[in-house]
mmCIF file with all atom_site columns, C-alpha atoms in Angstrom:
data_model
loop_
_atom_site.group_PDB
_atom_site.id
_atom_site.type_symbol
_atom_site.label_atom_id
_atom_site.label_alt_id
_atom_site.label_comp_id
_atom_site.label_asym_id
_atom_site.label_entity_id
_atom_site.label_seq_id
_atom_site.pdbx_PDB_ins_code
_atom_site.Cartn_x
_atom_site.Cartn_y
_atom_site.Cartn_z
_atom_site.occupancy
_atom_site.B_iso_or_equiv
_atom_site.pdbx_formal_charge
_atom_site.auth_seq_id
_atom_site.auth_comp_id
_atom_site.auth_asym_id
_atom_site.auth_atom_id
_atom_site.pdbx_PDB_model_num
ATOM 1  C CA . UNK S 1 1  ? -50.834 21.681 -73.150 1.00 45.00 ? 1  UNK S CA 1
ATOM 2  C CA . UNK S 1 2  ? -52.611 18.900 -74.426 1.00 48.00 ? 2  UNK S CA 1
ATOM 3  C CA . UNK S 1 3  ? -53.006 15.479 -72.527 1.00 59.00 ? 3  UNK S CA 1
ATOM 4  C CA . UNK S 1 4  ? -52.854 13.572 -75.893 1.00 74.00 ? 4  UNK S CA 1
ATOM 5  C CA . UNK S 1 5  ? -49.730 12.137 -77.323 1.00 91.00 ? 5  UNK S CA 1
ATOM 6  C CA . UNK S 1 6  ? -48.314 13.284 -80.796 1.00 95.00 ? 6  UNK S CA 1
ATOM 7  C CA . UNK S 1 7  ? -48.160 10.424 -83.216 1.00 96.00 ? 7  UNK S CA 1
ATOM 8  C CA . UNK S 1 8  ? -44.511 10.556 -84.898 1.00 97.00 ? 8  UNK S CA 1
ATOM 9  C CA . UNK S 1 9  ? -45.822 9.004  -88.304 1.00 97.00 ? 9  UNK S CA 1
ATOM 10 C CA . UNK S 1 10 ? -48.763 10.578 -88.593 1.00 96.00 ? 10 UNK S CA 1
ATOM 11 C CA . UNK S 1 11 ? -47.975 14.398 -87.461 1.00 96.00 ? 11 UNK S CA 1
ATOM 12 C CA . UNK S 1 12 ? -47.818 17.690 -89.535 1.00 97.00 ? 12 UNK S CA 1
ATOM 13 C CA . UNK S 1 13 ? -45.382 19.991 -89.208 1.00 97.00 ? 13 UNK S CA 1
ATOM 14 C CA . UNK S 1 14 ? -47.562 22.097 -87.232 1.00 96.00 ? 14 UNK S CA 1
ATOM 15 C CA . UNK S 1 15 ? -48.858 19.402 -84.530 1.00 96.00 ? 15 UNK S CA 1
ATOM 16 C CA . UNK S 1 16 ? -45.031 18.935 -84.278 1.00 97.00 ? 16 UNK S CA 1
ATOM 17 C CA . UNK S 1 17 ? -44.236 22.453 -83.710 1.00 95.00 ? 17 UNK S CA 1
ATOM 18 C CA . UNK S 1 18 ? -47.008 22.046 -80.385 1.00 94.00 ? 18 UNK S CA 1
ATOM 19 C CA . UNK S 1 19 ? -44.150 20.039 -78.439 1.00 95.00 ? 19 UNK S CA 1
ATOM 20 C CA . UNK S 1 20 ? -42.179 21.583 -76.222 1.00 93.00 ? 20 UNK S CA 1
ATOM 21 C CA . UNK S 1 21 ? -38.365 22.390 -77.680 1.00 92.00 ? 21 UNK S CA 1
ATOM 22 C CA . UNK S 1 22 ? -39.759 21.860 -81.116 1.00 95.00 ? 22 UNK S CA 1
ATOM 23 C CA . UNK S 1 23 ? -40.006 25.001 -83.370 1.00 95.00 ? 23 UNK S CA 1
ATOM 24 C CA . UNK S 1 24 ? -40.528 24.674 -87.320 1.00 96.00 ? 24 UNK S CA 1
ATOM 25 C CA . UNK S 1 25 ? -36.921 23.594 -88.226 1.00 97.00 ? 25 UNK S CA 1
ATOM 26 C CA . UNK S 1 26 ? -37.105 20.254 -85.751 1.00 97.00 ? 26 UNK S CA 1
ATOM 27 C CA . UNK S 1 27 ? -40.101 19.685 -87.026 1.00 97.00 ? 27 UNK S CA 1
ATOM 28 C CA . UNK S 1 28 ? -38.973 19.574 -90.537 1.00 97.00 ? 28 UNK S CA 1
ATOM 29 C CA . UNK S 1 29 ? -35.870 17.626 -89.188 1.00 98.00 ? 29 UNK S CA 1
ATOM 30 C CA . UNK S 1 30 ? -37.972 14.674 -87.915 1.00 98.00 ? 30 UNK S CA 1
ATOM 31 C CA . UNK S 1 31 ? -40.295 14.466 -91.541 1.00 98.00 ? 31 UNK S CA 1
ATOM 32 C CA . UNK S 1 32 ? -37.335 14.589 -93.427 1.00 98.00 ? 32 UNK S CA 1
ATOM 33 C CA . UNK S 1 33 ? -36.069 11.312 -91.097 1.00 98.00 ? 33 UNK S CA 1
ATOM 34 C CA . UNK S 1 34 ? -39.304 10.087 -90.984 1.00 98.00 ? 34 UNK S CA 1
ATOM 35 C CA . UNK S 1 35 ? -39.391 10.528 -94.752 1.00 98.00 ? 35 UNK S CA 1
ATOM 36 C CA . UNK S 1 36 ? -35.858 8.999  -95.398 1.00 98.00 ? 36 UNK S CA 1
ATOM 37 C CA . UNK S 1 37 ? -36.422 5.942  -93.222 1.00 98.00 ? 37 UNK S CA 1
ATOM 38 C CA . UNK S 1 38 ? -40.418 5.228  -94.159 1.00 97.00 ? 38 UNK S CA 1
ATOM 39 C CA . UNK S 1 39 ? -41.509 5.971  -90.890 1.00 98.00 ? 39 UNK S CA 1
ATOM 40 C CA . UNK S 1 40 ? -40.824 5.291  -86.809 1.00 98.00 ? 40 UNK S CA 1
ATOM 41 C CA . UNK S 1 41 ? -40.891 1.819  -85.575 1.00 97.00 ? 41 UNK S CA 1
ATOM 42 C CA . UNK S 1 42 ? -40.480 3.438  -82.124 1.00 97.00 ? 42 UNK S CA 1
ATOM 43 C CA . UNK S 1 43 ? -40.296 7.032  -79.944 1.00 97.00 ? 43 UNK S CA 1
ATOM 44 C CA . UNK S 1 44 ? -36.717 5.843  -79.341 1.00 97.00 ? 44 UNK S CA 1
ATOM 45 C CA . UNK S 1 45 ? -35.573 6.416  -83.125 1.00 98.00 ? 45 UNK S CA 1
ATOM 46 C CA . UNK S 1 46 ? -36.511 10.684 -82.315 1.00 97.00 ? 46 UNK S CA 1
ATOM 47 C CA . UNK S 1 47 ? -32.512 10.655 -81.009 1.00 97.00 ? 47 UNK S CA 1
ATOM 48 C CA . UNK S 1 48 ? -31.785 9.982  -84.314 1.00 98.00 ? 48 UNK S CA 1
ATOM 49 C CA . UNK S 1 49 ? -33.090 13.222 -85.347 1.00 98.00 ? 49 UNK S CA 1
ATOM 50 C CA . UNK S 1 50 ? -30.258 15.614 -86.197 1.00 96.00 ? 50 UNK S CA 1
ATOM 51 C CA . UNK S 1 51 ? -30.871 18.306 -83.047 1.00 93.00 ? 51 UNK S CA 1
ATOM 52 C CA . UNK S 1 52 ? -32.504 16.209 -80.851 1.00 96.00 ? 52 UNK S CA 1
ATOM 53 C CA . UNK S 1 53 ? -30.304 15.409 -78.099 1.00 95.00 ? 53 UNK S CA 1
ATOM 54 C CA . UNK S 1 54 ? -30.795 13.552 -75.287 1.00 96.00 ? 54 UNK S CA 1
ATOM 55 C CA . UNK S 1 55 ? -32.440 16.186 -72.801 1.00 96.00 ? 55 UNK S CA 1
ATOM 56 C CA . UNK S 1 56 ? -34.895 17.234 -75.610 1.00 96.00 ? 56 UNK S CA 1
ATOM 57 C CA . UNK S 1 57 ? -35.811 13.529 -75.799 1.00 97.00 ? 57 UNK S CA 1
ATOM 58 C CA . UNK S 1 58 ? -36.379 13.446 -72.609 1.00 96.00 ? 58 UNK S CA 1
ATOM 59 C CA . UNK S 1 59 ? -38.739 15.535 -72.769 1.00 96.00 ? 59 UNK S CA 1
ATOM 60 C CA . UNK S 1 60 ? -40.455 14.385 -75.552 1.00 96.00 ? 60 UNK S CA 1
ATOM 61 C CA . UNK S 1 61 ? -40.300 11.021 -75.457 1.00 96.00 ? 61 UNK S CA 1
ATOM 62 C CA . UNK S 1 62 ? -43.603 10.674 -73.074 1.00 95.00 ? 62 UNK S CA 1
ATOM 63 C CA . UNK S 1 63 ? -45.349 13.029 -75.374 1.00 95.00 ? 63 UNK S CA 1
ATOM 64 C CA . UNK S 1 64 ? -45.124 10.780 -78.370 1.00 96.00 ? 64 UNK S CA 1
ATOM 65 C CA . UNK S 1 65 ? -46.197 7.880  -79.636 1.00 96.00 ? 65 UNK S CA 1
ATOM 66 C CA . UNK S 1 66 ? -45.610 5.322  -83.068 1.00 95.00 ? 66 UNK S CA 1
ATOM 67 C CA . UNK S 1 67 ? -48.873 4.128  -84.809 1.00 90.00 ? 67 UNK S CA 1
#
């Protein structure tokens, strides 16, 4: 795994699918919200993310960042 984070505004679909818990459908899930809502302001916003729950975030959360 990769030390460096994964920038939510600036990811494909396939950097995406690198994180952990994240397969091609999540990854589609958080364009589409990143799409509908011009972009993350911060890593907290990836709850809203339909199928993102809050021990995915977990997770996540310190493997993302927001340019």
């Amino acid at each position: 795994a990769s030390s460096a984070t994964v920038d939510l505004n600036d990811a494909t679909a396939d950097q995406l699918d690198t994180l952990p818990g994240v397969g091609p459908v999540t990854a589609e899930k958080i364009i589409d919200w990143r799409s509908a809502h011009n972009g993350f302001t911060s890593v907290n916003q990836l709850q809203q993310v339909p199928g993102i729950g809050p021990a995915r975030y977990a997770e996540l959360a310190p493997l993302v960042t927001v340019s």
